[in-house]
XYZ file of C-alpha atoms in Angstrom:
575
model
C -2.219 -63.052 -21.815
C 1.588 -61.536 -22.163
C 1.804 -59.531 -19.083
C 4.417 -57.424 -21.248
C 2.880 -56.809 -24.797
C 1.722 -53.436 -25.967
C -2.005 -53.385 -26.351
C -3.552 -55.027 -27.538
C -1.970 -58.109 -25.532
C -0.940 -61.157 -27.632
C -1.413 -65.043 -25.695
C 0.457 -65.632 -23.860
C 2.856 -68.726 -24.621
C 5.242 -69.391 -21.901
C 5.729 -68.583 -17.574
C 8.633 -67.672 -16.189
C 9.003 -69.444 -12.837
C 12.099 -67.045 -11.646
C 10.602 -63.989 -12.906
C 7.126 -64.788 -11.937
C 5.622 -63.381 -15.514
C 3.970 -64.399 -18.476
C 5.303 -64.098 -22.048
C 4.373 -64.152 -25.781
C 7.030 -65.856 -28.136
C 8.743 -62.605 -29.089
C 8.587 -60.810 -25.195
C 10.559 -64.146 -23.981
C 12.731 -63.382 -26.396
C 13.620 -60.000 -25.531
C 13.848 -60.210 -21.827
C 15.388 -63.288 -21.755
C 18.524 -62.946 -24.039
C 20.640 -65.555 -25.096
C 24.248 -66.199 -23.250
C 22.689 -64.111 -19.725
C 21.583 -65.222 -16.793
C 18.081 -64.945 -17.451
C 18.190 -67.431 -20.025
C 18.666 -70.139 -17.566
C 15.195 -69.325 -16.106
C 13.001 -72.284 -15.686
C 9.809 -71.647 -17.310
C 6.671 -73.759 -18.029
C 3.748 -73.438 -19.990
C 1.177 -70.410 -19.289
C 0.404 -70.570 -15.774
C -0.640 -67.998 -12.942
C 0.148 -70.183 -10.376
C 4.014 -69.134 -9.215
C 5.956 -70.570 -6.801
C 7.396 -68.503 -3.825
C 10.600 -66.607 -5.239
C 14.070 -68.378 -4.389
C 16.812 -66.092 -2.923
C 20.003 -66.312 -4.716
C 23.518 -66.188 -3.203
C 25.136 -62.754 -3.503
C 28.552 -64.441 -3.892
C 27.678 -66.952 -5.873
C 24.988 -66.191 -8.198
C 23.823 -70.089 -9.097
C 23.136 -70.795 -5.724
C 20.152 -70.738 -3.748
C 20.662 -69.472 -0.139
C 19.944 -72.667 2.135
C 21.833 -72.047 5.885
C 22.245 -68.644 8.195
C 25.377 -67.637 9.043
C 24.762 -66.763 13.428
C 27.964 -64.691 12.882
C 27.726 -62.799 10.252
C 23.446 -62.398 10.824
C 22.550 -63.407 6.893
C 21.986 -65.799 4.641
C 24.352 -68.166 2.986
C 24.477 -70.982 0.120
C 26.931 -74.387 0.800
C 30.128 -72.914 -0.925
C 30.030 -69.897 1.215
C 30.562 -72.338 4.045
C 32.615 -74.539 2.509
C 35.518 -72.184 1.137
C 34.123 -68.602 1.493
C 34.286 -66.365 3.963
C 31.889 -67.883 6.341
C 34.187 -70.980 6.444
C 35.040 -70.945 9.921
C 31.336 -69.367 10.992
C 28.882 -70.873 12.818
C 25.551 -71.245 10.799
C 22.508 -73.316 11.262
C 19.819 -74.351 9.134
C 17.791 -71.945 7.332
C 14.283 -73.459 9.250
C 15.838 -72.911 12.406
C 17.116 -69.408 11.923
C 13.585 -68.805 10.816
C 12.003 -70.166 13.547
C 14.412 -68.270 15.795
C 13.933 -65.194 14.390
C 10.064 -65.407 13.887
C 10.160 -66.025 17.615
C 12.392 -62.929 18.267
C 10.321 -60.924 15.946
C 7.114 -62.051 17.996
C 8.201 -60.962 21.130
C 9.311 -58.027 20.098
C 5.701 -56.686 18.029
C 3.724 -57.745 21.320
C 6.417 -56.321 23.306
C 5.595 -53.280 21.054
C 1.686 -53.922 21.381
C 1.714 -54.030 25.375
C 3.485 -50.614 25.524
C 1.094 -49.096 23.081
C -0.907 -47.193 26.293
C 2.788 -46.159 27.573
C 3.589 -44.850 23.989
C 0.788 -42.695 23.793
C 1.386 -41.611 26.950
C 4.392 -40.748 26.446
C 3.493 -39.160 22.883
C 0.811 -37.147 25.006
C 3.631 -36.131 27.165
C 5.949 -35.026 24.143
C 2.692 -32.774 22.672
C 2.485 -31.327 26.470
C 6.543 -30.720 26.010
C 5.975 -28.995 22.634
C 3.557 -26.460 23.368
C 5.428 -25.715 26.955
C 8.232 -25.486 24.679
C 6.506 -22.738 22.200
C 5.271 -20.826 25.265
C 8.475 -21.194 27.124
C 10.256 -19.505 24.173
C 7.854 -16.824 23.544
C 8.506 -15.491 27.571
C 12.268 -16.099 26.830
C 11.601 -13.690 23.515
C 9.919 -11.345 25.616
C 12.049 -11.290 28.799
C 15.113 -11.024 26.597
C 13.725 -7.873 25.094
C 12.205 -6.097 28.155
C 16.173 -6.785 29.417
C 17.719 -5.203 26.711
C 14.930 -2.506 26.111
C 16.269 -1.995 30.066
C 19.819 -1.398 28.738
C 18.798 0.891 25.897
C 16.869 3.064 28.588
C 20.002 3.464 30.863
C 21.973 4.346 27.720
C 19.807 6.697 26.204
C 19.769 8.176 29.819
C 23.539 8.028 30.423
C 23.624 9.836 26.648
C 21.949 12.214 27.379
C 22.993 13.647 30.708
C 26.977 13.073 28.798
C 25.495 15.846 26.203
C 23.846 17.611 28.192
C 26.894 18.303 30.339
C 29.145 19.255 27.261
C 26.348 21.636 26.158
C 27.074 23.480 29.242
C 30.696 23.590 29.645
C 30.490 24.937 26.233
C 28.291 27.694 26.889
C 30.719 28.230 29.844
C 33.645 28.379 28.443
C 32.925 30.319 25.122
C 31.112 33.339 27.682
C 34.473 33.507 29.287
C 36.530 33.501 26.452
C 33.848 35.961 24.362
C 34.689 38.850 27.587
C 38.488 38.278 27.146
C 38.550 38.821 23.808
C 36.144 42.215 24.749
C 39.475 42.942 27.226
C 42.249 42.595 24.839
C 40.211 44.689 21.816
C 40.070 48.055 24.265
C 44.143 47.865 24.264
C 43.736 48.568 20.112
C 44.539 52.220 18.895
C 41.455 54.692 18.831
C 39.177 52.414 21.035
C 39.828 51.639 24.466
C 42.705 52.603 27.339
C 44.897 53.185 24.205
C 42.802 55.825 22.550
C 42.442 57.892 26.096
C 45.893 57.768 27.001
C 46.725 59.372 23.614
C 44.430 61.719 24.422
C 45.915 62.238 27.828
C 49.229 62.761 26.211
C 47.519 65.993 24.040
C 46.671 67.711 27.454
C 49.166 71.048 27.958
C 48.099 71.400 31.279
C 50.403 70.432 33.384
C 48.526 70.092 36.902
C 45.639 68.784 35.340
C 47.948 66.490 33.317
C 49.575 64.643 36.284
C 46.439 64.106 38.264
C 44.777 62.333 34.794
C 48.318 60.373 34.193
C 48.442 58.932 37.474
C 45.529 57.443 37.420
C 46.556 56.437 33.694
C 49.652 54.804 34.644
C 48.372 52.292 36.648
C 46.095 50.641 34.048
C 48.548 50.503 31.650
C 51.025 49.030 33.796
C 48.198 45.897 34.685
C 47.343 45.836 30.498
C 51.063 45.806 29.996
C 51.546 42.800 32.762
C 49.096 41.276 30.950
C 50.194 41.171 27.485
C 53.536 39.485 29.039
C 51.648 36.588 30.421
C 48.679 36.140 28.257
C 46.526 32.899 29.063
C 42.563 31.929 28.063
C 40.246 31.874 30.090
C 39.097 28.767 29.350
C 39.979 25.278 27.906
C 39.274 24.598 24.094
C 39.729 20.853 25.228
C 36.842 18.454 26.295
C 39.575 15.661 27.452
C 37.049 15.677 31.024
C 34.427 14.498 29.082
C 34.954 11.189 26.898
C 33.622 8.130 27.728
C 35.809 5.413 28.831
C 33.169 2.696 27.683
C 36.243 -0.183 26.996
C 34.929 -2.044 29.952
C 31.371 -1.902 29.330
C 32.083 -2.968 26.091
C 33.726 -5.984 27.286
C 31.296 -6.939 29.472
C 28.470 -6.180 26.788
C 30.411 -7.611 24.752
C 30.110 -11.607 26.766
C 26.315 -10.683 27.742
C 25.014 -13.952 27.201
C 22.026 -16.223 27.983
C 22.778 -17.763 31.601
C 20.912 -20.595 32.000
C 22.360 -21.171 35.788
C 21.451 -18.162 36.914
C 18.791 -20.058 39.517
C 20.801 -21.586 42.462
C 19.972 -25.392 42.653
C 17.481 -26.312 46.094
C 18.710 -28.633 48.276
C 16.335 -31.081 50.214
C 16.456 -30.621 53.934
C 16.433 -34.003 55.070
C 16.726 -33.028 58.610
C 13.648 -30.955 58.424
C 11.684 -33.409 55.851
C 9.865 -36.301 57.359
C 7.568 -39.196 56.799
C 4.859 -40.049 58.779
C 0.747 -40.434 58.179
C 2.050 -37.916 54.878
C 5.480 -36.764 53.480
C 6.679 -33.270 54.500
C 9.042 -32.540 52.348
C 10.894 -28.889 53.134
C 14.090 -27.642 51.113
C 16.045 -24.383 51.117
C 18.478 -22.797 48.206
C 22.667 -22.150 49.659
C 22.187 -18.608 49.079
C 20.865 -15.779 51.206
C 17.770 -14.848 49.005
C 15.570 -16.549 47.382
C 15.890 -16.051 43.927
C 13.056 -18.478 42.571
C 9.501 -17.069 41.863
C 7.986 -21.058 42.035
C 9.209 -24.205 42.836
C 8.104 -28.051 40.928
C 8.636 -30.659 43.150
C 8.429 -34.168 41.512
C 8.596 -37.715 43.124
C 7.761 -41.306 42.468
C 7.357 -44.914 44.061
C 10.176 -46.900 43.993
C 9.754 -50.241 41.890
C 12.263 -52.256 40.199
C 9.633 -53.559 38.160
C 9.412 -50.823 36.264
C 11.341 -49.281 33.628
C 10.118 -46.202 32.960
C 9.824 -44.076 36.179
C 6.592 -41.678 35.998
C 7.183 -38.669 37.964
C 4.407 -36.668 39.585
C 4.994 -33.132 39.567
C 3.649 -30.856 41.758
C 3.826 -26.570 42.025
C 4.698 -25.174 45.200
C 5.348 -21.472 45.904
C 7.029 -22.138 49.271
C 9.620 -23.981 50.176
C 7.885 -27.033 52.078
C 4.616 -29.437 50.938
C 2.835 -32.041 52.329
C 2.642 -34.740 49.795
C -0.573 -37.182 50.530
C -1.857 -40.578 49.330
C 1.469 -42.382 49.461
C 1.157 -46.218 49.597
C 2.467 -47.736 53.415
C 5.601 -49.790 53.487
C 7.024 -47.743 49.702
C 10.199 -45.544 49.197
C 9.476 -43.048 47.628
C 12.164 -40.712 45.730
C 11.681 -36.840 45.671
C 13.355 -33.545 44.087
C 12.499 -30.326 43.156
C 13.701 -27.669 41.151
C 13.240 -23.672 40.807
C 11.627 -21.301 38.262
C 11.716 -17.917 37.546
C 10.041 -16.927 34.538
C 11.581 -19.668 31.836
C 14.519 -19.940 33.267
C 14.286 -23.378 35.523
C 17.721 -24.442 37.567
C 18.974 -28.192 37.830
C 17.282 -30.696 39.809
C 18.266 -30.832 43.287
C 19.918 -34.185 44.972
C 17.217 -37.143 45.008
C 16.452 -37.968 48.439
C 14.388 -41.195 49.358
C 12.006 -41.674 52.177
C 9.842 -44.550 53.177
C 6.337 -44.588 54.300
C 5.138 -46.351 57.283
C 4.498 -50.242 57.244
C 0.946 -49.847 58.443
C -1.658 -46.619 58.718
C -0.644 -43.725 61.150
C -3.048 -44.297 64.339
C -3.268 -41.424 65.922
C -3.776 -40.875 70.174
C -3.263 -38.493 72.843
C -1.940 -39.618 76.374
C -5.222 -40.847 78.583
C -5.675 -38.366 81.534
C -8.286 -40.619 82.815
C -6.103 -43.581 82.946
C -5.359 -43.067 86.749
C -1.942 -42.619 86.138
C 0.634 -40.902 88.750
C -0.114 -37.465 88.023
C 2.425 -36.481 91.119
C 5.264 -38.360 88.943
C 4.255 -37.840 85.500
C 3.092 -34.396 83.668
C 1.492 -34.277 80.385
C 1.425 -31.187 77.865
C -2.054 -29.059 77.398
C -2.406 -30.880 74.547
C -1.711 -34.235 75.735
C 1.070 -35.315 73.507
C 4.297 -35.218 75.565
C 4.448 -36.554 79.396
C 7.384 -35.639 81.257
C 8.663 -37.848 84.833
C 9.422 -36.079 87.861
C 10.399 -36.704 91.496
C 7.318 -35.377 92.945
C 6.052 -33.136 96.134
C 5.713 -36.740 98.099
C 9.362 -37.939 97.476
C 10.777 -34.574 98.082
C 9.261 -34.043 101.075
C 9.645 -37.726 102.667
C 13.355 -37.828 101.255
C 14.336 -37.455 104.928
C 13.902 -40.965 105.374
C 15.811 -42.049 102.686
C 18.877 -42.327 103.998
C 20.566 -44.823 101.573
C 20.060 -45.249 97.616
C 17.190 -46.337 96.211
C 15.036 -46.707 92.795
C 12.196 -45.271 91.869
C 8.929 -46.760 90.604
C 7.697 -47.652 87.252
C 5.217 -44.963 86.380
C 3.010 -46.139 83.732
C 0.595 -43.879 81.392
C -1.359 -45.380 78.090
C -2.793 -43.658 74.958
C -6.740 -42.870 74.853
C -7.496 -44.921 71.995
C -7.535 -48.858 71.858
C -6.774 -51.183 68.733
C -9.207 -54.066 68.050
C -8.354 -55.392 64.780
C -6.188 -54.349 62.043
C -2.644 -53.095 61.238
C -1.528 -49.689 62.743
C 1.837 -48.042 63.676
C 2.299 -44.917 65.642
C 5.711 -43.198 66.297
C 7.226 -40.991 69.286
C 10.222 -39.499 70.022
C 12.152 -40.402 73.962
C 14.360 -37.598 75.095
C 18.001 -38.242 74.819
C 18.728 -37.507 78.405
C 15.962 -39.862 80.002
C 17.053 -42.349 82.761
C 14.834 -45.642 81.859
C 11.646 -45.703 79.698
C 9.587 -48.328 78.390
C 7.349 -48.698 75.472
C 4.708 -50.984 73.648
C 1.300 -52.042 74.007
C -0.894 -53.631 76.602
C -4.617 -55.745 76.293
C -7.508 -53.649 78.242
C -7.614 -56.508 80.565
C -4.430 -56.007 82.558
C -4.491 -52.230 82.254
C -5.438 -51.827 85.985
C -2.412 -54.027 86.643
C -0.126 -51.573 85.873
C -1.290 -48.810 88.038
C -1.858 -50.926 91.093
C 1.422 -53.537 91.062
C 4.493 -50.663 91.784
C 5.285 -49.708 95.593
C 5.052 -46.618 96.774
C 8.928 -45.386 98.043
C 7.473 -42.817 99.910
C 5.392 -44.589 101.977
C 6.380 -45.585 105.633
C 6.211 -49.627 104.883
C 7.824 -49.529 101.683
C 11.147 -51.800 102.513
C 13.960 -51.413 100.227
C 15.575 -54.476 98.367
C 18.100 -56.316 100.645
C 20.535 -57.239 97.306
C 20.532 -61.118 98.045
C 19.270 -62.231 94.237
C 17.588 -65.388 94.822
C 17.138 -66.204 91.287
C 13.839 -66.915 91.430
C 12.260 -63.755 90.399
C 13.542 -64.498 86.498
C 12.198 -67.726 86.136
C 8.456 -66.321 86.908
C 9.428 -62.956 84.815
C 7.859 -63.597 81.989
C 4.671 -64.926 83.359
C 4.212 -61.875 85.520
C 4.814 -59.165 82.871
C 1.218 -57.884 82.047
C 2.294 -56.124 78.610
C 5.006 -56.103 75.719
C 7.666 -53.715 76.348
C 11.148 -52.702 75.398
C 13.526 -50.657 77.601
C 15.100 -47.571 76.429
C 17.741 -45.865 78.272
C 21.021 -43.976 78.420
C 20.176 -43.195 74.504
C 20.362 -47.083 74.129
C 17.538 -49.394 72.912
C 17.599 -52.853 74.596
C 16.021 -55.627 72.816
C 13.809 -58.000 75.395
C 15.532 -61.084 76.385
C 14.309 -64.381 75.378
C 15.045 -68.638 75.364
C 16.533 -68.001 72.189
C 18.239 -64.895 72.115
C 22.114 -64.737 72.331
C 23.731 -64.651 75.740
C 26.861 -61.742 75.177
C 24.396 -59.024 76.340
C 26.082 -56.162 74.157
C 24.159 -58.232 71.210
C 20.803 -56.961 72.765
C 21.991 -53.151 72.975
C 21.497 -50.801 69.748
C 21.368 -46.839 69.236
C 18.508 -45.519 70.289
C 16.747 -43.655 67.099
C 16.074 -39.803 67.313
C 12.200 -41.559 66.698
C 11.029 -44.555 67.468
C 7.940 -46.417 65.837
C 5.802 -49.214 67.019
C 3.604 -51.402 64.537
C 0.974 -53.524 65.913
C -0.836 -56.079 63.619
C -3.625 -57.511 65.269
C -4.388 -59.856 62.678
C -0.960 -61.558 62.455
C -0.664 -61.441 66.343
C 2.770 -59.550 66.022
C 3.949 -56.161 66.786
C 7.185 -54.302 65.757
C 9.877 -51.665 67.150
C 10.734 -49.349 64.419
C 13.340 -46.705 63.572
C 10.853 -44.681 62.085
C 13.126 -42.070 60.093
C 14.539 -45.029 58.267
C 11.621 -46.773 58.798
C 13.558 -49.730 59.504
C 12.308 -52.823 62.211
C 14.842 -53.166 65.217
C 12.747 -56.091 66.899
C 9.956 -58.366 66.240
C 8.020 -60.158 68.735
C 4.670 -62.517 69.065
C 1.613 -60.534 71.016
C -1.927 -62.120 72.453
C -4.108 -59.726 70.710
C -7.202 -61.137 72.039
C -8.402 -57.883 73.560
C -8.320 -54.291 72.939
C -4.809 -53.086 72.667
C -3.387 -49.889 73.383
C -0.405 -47.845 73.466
C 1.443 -48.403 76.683
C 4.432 -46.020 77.936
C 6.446 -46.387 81.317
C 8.616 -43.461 82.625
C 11.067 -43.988 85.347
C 13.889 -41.073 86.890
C 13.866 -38.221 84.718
C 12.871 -38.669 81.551
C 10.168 -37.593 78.709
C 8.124 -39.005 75.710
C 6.799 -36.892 72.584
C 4.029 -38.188 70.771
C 5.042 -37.463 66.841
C 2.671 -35.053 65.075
C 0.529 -35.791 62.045
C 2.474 -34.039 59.089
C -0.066 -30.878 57.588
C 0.316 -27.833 56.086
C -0.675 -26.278 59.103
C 1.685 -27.769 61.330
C 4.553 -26.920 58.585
C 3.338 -23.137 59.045
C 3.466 -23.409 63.088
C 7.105 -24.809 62.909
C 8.230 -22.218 61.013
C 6.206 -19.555 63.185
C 8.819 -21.336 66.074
């Protein structure tokens, strides 16, 4: 049937291929005119079976489009290429582009697809935006008003006390000026001092005449006076009493939303550590603290990511304890004030990394049978402290000559047995040697029983003639793995393979040090723990119970760090 007759539809007698339609005889006829374009169709008998329509050349309307210009990004026909504009282009065959491009186009929709649970998150996140951003608005509405229904009420105020106070110079001044106009109308004729001194003047009497006049005289000499120097008694003038409001009308005049008005926190880094949690603390540059709450946000570092996720947490001090980190991750934080809607920038990101292994957490073993006459621990058994002693004082009169002091050796009250673990400590800056690590349960006794006594009466001094032989059984002697810190320096532990200038071996000693023991691997590590960062690396026989191992020697002290809590935040700042 003609797919272009009026009903009823005539047969249909021809197809055009180009135009994809069937016609009558007369309908060919009329959309296919003679001397057009369309009149070179190709068309066949009635059919419904079309071929795929051919794109033409835009430049050259005869020509089907057969090659992709990679330039240009479209399609061509041969004379384009040969003498057109895309003579000197690079194109490639039309298959190829399409393969290309259906390639490109592939990638990109499941591209697309694997985001779609990150798009509706972040549509999710856009609703969450839009209705914080109605309600934000509304108590921006209503805090704008409650600040200028504050203004009105100190005008209205001012206004009134300004009118009240003209009211009553008014009433002043028109009482004063009402009794010297009362003054001035007794000097008229017939009323007044005027009217009795002509009366005066019709007394005959002459005695009784000059004691009246007298009298007389003297008021009309003080009228006269002041009739020569007349003045008001009060101002007509208000000139004390207009507001000067060109100032306030400047300044109301640039009132304005201030969006800065918070000052931005900054993130104490000193005061913010990471340990079995992050305590993070911050504080704002000014004096007071102008923020009702604080948001602080952080996420995990990962490059494999592109879109960073922040967490967001309220706080309504300036510190928190932020749990559930993953060990061995940096982790970046900031944090930003409120107060009502008006929020100020974020503060400075600052990034801290977690601990390569779970905090393990000990106290200093009082049972150990360590030298309690050389070493003092806390109450709380997290900080032992060296000292000469009553016995070293009181025997020093037979030292007569220098000499060292023992190795004094104290362990924590929990062993390791399997696993990875890292604990961290701080060493006092001003301690003379200390030594740290770990030791097997096997050769604790060892260590309390292998140091001589300098006190004692057959302790004999070292005569200084180095016989070399004590390094080459050093190693086999030692029964624990230790590093030396001293004179704030951290030594690293000499081995076969280690480099022989010795200042290669010395490092800064960290404000606090970490060790990490893995059990597993056989391997334990010297950390600076506020960086987080491994100093040294050595092999360990982790075939028994291992456990912390410290060694104090001259003056000197070791602080066990604290598990980071809320609590302990609120003690700190109690200090």
């Amino acid at each position: 049937m003609c797919d272009f007759c009026k009903p009823p539809p005539q047969e249909s007698t021809k197809s055009c291929m180009d135009c994809s339609a069937s016609y009558c005889n007369e309908c060919f006829k009329i959309h296919h005119p003679w001397g057009t374009l369309k009149a070179q169709h190709e068309y066949v008998g009635p059919t419904t079976n079309f071929r795929p329509k051919i794109l033409m050349c835009p430049e050259h309307e005869m020509e089907r489009v057969n090659m992709y210009c990679e330039i240009c990004r479209r399609p061509v026909c041969h004379l384009c290429k040969l003498g057109g504009c895309h003579a000197n282009h690079r194109v490639t065959t039309m298959s190829t582009a399409y393969k290309t491009l259906k390639e490109k186009l592939s990638k990109d929709i499941e591209y697309l697809i694997s985001k779609e649970s990150q798009v509706k998150a972040h549509i999710t996140q856009l609703d969450l935006l839009l209705k914080e951003t109605e309600c934000n608005s509304e108590r921006a509405k209503q805090e704008a008003s409650q600040s200028f229904e504050k203004l009105y009420h100190v005008l209205e105020e001012k206004k009134s006390a300004a009118l009240r106070a003209i009211e009553t110079s008014k009433n002043i001044r028109l009482e004063k000026l009402q009794t010297q106009v009362e003054e001035y109308q007794g000097l008229l004729e017939n009323n007044g001092l005027v009217g009795y001194a002509q009366e005066v003047l019709k007394e005959t009497d002459p005695s009784c005449f000059v004691q009246t006049a007298k009298q007389l005289h003297v008021r009309i000499q003080k009228a006269t006076e002041s009739l020569k120097t007349f003045r008001p008694a009060a101002e007509t003038t208000f000139e004390d009493f207009v507001v000067d409001i060109a100032k306030q009308e400047d300044i109301l005049g640039d009132l304005s939303f201030h969006s800065n008005g918070l000052e931005i926190p900054e993130i104490n880094e000193e005061q913010s550590r990471m340990y079995n949690q992050a305590l993070i603390s911050w504080e704002c540059p000014g004096k007071t603290d102008s923020a009702d709450i604080y948001v602080l946000e952080y996420h995990k570092l990962n490059r494999e990511e592109e879109n960073v996720t922040w967490q967001k947490t309220e706080v309504c001090g300036k510190s928190k304890v932020v749990s559930d980190l993953d060990d061995d991750s940096s982790y970046a934080f900031r944090v930003r004030g409120y107060k009502g809607s008006i929020c100020s920038p974020w503060s400075r990101e600052v990034i801290l990394r977690t601990p390569p292994a779970p905090v393990f957490s000990f106290l200093f073993d009082d049972k150990c049978g360590y030298n309690n006459e050389h070493l003092q621990l806390n109450p709380r058994r997290t900080s032992v402290e060296s000292r000469a002693g009553f016995p070293l004082l009181l025997g020093s009169e037979r030292l007569q000559v220098g000499c060292y002091t023992t190795l004094d050796y104290i362990i924590g009250d929990t062993g390791i047995a399997k696993g990875k673990h890292f604990w961290a400590f701080r060493v006092e800056a001003y301690s003379y040697l200390v030594k740290v690590g770990v030791v097997p349960s096997n050769k604790i006794q060892k260590l309390f029983h292998s140091t001589p006594d300098v006190t004692s009466p057959r302790y004999e001094q070292d005569s200084g003639h180095d016989s070399g032989s004590e390094d080459a059984f050093f190693d086999s002697s030692q029964p624990c793995t230790l590093v030396t810190l001293g004179m704030k320096k951290f030594f690293i532990p000499t081995t076969p393979a280690a480099l022989k200038d010795p200042a290669s071996r010395i490092l800064p000693l960290p404000s606090c040090l970490g060790i990490c023991l893995d059990c597993d691997r056989g391997r334990v590590g010297f950390y600076d723990a506020g960086r987080m960062k491994c100093l040294y690396e050595c092999e360990v026989d982790c075939s028994g119970i291992m456990y912390p191992a410290f060694a104090l020697m001259g003056g000197a002290a070791v602080h066990l760090e604290e598990a980071a809590t809320a609590k302990y935040r609120e003690y700190n700042d109690d200090i």
